[in-house]
Coordinates of C-alpha atoms and ligand atoms in Angstrom, one line a residue:
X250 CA 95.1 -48.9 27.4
X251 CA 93.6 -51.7 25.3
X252 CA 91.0 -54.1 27.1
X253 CA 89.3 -56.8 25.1
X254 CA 86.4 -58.8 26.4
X255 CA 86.1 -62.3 24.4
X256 CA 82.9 -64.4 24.0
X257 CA 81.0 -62.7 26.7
X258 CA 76.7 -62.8 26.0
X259 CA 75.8 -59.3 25.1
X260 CA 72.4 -57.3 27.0
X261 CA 72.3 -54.2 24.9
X262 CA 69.5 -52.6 25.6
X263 CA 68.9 -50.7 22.4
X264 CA 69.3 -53.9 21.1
X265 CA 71.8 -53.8 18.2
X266 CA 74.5 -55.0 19.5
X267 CA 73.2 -58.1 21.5
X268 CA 74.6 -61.7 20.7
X269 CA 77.5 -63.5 21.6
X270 CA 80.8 -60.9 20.8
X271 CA 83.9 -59.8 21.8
X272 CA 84.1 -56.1 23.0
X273 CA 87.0 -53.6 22.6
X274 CA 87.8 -50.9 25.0
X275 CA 90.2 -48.4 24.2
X276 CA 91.2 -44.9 26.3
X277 CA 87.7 -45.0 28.2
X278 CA 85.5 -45.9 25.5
X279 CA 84.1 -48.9 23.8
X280 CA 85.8 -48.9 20.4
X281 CA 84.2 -52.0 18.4
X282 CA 81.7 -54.9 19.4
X283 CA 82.1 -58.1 17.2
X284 CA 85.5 -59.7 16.4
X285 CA 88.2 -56.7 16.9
X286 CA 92.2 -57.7 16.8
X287 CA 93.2 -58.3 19.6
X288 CA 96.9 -57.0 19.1
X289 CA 98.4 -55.1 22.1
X290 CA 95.1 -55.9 24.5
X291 CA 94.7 -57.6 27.7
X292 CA 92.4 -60.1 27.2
X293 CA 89.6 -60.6 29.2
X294 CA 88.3 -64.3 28.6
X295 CA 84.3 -63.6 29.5
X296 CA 82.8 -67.3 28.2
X297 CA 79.4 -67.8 30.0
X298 CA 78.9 -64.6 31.3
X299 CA 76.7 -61.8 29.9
X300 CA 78.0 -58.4 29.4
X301 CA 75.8 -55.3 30.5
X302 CA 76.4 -52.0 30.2
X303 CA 77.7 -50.7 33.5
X304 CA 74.8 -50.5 36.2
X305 CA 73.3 -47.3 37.1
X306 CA 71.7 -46.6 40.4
X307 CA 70.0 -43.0 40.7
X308 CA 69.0 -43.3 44.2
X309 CA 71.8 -44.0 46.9
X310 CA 72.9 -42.5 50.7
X311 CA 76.7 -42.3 50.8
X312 CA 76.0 -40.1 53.7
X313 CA 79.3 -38.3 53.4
X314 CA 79.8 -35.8 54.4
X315 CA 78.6 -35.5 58.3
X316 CA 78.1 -39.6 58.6
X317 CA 81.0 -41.3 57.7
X318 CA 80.6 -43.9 60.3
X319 CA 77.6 -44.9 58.5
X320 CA 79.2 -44.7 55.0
X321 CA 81.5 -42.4 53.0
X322 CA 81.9 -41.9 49.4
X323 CA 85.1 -44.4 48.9
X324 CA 83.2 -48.0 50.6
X325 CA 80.0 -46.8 48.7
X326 CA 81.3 -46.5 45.7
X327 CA 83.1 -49.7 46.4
X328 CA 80.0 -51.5 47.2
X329 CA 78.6 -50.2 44.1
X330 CA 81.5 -51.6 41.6
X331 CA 81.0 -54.8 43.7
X332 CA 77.1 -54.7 42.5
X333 CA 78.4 -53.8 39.1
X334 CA 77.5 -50.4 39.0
X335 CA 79.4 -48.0 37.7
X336 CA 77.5 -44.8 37.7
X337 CA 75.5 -43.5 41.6
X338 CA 73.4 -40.8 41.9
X339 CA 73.8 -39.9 45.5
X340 CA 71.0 -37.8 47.9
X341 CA 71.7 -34.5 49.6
X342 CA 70.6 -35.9 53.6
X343 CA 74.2 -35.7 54.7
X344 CA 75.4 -33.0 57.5
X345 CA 76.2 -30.8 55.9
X346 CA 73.2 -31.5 53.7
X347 CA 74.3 -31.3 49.7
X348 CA 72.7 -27.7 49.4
X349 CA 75.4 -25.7 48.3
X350 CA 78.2 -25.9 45.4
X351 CA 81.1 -26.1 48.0
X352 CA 79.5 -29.5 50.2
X353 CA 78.5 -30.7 46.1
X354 CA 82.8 -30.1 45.4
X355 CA 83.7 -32.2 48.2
X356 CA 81.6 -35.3 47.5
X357 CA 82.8 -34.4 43.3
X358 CA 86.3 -34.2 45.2
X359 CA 86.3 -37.4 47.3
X360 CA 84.8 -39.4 44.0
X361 CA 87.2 -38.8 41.9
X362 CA 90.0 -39.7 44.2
X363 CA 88.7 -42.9 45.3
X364 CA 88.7 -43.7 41.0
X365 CA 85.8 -46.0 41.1
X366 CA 83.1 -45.4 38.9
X367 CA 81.0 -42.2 38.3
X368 CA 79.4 -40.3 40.9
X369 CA 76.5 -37.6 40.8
X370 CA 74.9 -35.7 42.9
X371 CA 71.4 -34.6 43.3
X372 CA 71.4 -31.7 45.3
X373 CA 68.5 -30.3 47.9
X374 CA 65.9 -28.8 46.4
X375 CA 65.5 -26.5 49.9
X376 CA 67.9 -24.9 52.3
X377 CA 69.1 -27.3 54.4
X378 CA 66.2 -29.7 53.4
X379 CA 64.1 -27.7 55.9
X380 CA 61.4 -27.0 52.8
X381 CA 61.0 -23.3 53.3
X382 CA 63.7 -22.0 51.2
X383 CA 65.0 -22.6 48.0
X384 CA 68.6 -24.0 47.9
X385 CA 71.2 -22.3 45.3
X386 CA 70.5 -24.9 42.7
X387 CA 71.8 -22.8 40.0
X388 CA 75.9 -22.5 42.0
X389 CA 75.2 -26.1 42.0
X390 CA 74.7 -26.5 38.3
X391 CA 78.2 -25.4 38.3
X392 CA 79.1 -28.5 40.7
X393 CA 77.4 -30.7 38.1
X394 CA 74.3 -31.7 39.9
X395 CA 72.1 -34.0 37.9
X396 CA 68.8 -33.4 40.0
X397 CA 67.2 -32.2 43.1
X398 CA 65.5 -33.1 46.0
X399 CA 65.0 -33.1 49.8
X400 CA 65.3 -36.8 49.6
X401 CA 64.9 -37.9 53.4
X402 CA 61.7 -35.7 53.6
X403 CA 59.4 -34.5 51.3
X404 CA 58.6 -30.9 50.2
X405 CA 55.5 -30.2 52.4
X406 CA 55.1 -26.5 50.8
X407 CA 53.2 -26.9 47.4
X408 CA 54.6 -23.6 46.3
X409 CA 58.1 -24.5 46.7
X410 CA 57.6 -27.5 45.2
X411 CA 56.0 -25.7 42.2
X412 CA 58.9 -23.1 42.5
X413 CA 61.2 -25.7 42.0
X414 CA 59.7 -27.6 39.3
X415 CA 59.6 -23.9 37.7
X416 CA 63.0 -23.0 38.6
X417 CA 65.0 -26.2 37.5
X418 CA 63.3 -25.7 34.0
X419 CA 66.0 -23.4 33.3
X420 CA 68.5 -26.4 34.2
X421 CA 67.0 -29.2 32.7
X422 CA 67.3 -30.9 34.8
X423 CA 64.3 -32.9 37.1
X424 CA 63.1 -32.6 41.0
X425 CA 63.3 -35.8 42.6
X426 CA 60.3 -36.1 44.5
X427 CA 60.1 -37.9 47.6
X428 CA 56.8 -38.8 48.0
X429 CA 55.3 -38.2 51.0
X430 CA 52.5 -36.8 53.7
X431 CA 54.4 -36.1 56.7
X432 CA 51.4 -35.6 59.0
X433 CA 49.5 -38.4 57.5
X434 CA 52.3 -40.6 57.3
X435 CA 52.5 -39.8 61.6
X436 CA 54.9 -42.0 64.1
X437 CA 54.1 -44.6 61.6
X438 CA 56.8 -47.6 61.2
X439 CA 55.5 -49.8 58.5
X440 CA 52.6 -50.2 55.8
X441 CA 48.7 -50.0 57.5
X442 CA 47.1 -53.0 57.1
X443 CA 46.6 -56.5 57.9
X444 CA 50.0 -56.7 59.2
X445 CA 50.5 -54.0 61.3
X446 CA 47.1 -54.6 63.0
X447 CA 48.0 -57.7 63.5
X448 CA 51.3 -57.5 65.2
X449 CA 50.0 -54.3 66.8
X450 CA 52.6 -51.8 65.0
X451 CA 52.2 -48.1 64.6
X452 CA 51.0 -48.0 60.9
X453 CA 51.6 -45.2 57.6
X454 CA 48.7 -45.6 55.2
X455 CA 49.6 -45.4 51.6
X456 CA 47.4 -42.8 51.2
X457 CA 50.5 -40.6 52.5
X458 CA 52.2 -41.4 49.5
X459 CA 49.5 -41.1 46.8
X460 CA 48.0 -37.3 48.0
X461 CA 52.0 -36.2 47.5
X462 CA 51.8 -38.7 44.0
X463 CA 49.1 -36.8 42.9
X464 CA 50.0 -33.5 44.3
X465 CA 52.9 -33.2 42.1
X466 CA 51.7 -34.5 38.9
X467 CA 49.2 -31.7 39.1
X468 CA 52.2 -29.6 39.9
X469 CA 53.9 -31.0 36.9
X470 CA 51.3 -30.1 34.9
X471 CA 50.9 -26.6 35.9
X472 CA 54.3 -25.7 35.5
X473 CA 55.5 -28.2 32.4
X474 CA 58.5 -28.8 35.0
X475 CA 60.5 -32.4 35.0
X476 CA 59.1 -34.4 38.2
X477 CA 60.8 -38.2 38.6
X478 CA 59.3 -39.6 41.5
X479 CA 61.2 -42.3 43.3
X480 CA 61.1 -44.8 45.5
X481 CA 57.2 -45.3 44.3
X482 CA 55.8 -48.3 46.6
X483 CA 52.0 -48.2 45.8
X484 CA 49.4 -49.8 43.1
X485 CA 48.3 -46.2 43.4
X486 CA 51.5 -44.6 42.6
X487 CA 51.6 -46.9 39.9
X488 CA 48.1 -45.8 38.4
X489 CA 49.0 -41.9 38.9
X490 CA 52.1 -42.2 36.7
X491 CA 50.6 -44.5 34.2
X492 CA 47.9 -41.7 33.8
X493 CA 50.4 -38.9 34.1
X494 CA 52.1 -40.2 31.3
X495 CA 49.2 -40.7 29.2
X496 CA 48.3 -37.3 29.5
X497 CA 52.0 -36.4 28.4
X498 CA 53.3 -35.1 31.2
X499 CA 57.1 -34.9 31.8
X500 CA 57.1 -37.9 34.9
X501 CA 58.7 -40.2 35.6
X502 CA 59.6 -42.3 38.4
X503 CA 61.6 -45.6 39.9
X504 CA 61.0 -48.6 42.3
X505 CA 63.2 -50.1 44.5
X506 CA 64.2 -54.1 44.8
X507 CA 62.5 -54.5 48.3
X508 CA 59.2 -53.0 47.2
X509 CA 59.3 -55.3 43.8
X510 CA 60.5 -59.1 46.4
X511 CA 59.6 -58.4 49.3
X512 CA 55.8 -57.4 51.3
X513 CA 54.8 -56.1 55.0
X514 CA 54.7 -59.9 55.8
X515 CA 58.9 -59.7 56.1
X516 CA 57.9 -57.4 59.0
X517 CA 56.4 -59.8 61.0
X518 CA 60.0 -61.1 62.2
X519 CA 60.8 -57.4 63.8
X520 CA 64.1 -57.2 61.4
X521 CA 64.9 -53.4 61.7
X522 CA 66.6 -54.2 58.3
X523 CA 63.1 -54.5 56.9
X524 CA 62.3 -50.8 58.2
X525 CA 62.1 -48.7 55.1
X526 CA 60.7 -45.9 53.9
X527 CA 58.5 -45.9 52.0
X528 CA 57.6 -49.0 53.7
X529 CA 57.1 -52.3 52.3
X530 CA 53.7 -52.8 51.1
X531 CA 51.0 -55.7 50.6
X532 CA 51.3 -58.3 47.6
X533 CA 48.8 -56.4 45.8
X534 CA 51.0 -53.5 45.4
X535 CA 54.1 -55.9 44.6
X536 CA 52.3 -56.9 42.0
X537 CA 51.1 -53.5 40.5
X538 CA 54.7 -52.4 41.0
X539 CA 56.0 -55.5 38.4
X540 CA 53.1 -54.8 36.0
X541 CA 54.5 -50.9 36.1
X542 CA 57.8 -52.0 35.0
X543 CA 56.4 -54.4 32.7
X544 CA 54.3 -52.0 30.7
X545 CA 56.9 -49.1 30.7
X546 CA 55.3 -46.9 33.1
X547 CA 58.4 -47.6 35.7
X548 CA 61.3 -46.1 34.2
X549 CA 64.2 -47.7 36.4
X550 CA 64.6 -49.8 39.4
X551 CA 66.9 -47.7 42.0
X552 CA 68.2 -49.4 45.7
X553 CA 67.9 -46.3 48.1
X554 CA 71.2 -47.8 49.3
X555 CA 70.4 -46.3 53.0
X556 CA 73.2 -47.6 55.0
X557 CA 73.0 -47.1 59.1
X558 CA 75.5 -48.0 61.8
X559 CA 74.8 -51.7 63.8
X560 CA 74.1 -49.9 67.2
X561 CA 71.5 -48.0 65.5
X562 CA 69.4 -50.6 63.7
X563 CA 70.1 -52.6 67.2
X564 CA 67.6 -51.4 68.6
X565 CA 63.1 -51.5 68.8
X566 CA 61.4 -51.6 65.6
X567 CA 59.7 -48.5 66.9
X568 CA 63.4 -46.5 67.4
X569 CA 65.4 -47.9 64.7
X570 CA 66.5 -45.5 61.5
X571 CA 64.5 -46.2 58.0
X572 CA 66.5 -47.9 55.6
X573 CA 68.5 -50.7 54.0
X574 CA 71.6 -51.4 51.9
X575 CA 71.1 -52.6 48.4
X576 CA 74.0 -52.0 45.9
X577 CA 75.7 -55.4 46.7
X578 CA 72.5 -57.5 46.3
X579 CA 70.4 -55.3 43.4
X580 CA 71.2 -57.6 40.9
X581 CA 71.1 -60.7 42.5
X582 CA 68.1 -60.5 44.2
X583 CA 66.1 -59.2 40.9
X584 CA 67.7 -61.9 39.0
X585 CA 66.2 -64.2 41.9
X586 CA 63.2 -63.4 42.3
X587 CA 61.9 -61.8 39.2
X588 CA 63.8 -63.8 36.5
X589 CA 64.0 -67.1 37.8
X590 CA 60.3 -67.1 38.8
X591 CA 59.1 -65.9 35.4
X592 CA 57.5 -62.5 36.4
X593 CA 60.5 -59.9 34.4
X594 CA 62.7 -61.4 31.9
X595 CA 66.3 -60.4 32.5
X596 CA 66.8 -58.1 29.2
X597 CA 63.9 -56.3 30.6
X598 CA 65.2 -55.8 34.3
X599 CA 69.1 -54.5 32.7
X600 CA 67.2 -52.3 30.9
X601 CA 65.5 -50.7 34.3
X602 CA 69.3 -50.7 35.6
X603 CA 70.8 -49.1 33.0
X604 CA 69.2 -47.3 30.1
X605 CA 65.6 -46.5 32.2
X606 CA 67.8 -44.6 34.4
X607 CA 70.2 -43.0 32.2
X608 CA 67.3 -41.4 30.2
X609 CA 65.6 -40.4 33.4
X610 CA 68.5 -38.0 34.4
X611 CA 70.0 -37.4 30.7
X612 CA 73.1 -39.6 31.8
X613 CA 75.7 -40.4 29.1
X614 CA 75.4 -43.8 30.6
X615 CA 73.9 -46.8 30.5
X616 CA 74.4 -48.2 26.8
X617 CA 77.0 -51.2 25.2
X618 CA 77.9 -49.8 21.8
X619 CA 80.8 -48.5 19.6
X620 CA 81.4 -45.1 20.8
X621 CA 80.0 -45.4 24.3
X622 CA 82.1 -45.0 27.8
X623 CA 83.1 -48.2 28.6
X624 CA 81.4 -49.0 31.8
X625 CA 80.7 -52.7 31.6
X626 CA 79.1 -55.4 33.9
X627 CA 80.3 -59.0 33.6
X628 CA 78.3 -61.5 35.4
X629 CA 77.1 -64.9 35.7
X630 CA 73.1 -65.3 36.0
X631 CA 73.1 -68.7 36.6
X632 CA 75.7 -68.6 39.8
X633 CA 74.7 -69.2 43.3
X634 CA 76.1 -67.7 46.3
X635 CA 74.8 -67.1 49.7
X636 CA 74.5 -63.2 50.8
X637 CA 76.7 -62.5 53.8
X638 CA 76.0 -58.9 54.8
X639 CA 79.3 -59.0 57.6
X640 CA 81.2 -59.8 54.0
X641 CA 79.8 -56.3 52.2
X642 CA 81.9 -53.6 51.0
X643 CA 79.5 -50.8 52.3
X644 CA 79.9 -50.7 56.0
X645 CA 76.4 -51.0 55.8
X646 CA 74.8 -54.4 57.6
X647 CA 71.2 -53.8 57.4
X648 CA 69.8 -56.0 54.9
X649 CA 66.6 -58.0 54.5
X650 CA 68.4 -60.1 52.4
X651 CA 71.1 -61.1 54.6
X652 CA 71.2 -65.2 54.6
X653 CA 69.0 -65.7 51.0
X654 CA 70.5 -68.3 48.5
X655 CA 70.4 -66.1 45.6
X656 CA 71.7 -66.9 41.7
X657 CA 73.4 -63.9 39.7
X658 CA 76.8 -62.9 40.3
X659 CA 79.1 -60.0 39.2
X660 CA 82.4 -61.5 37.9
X661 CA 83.9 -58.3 36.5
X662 CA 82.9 -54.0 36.8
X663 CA 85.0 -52.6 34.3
X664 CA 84.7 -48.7 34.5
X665 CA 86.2 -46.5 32.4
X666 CA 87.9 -49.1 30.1
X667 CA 89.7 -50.6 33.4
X668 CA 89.0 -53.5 35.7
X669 CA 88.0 -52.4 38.6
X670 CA 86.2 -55.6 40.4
X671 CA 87.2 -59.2 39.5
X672 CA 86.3 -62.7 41.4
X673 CA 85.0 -61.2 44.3
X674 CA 88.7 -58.4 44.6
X675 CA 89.1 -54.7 43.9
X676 CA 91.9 -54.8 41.2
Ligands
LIG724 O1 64.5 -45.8 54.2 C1 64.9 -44.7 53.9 N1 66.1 -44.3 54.3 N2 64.1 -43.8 53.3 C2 64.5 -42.5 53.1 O2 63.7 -41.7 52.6 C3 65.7 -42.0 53.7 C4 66.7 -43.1 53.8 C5 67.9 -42.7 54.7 O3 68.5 -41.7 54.4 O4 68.2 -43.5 55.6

């Protein structure tokens, strides 16, 4: 099982191996970078496209089981290798939730035979994800959960939360926070502001996010526990992490693409694809959100793939599910509107995708170089395609997206040394 890339552009990003180079995969794992033999390989002729280490996304809903007509672990993880990502971290809001090791074996179980990439779970950080219990993180372990959280909601009680963070210390591993004031955030359906008021919508303040922000750095610090807090959507988010950080703290945290291209203005056409939570804010915090990724104090960009069913996002803005699928149009849609306009160079971004968010969850993932799995995005930054949600490989539809003219496209996901996704085909 010999696979050899030619001439592709390489994005390392630890930087050594970047340049125009051929790549050799051998048995799983990338065996040299430069110009290898190519004797008994297929050949993979990648001229004008850049090579990435696979994509990593640490915050998706496969909602499997319990919601399988929504999404289940095979067309997620084929809408992932279609985005180029080859390593998902998926949330514990399915029915069952993910609470225990046997619901954590069957998503392990239904992953590996659908052969597409690497899937991991972050398990609930609370029985059920009802926040008044903690779940058996440590039979999890044994499942191989990566983190935990009560994704979906947030952990209300401040002394589980600091249980947790106390508890998982033992693991290693970090709670996910989900930030977010439950009673503050109310019947709320979109960011409070000039929007909302002025199409007369039910409104969440941001303050709903930044008490929680704040509550758990403090938490973080009290208990030297591991807090990554994702889906951050707020210039105030921003500031609590680039202070938590300063003051050495172990947090982290992730944004999605909708918060960093998109604002509350996309409301204003009553797309239920646009309801998300957290919701989408005001151009302010857009902007603090890119200058937190620019300095380093956002460690990954994540989609919150949330797929739900057409007849449920068919519906009022007020009833409609949170949530929007993002694995097919992550890249593109960065590439778009963060590359192309000048505000994130590219290296930068593929570095958010892949290394940011390996590191966050200690994933042996995320890097192009000798000795590395070989997990490999090919893609095309300069291509332009139209997104067609009815054409996606999640049975997801609901995406803000759906109709842009957007350049960047994934010609190849090779995972674990194979080709998996070529020219628009599973292989
Ligand atoms: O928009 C969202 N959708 N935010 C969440 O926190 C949950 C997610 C879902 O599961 O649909």
């Amino acid at each position: 099982m010999k696979l050899l890339i030619k001439g592709a552009e390489i994005i390392d990003p630890a930087g050594k191996n970047a340049g125009r180079n051929d790549i050799l995969v051998e048995d799983g794992v990338i065996r040299e970078i430069g110009k290898p033999s190519a004797a008994g390989a297929e050949v993979l002729d990648a001229s004008g496209l850049k090579a990435a280490p696979g994509l990593v996304d640490i915050h998706v809903h496969f909602r499997d089981p319990g919601y399988e007509y929504k999404e289940n672990v095979a067309t997620g993880l084929r809408a992932a290798s279609a985005g180029g990502f080859t390593s998902v971290v998926c949330m514990p809001n399915t029915k069952p939730d993910i609470d225990t090791k046997s619901v954590a074996k069957y998503v392990n179980d239904k992953a590996r035979a659908a052969g597409l990439g690497r899937l991991f779970i972050a398990g609930a950080i609370s029985k059920k994800r009802e926040g008044a219990e903690l779940a058996e993180i440590g039979d999890m372990m044994n499942e191989g959960i990566v983190a935990v959280t009560d994704d979906g909601n947030p952990v209300m009680n401040a002394q589980l939360m600091r249980r947790a963070l106390e508890y998982t210390k033992m693991f290693g591993i970090p709670v996910m926070s989900h930030a977010e004031d439950k009673n503050l955030a109310g019947a709320g359906v979109m960011n409070e502001g000039m929007v909302s008021t002025t199409i007369g919508m039910r409104p969440i303040p941001k303050e709903a996010e930044t008490v929680m922000v704040l509550r758990d750095i403090e938490l973080a610090a009290l208990t030297g526990g591991r807090l990554h807090l994702t889906h951050i959507s707020s210039a105030e988010s921003v500031d609590a992490v680039r202070r938590a950080k300063a003051r050495g703290l172990r947090v982290t945290c992730d944004v999605t693409p909708h918060h960093l291209v998109l604002t509350d203005e996309s409301v204003m056409g009553f797309d239920t694809a646009t309801k998300v939570n957290p919701p989408l804010r005001d151009e302010n915090d857009r902007q603090a959100l890119i200058a937190g990724l620019l300095d380093g104090t956002i460690d990954a960009i994540a989609s919150d793939h949330a797929p739900h069913a057409v007849h449920e996002k068919e519906v009022s803005y007020d009833d409609a599910p949170f949530g929007l699928v993002g694995l097919e149009t992550t890249l593109a849609v960065l590439v778009t509107r963060l590359v192309e306009t000048g505000a994130a160079p590219l290296e930068l971004l593929i570095s958010k995708l892949t290394s940011g968010p390996a590191a966050v969850l200690g994933l042996n993932a995320g890097a192009l170089a000798p000795g590395a799995p070989a997990d490999i995005v090919l893609f095309d930054p300069a291509a332009e395609w139209t997104v067609d949600a009815s054409k996606f490989f999640s049975k997801g539809r609901n995406c803000p997206f759906n109709g842009w003219r957007v350049r960047g496209k994934v010609a190849a996901t090779v995972a674990a040394g194979k080709v998996v996704f070529k020219d628009g085909a599973f292989v």
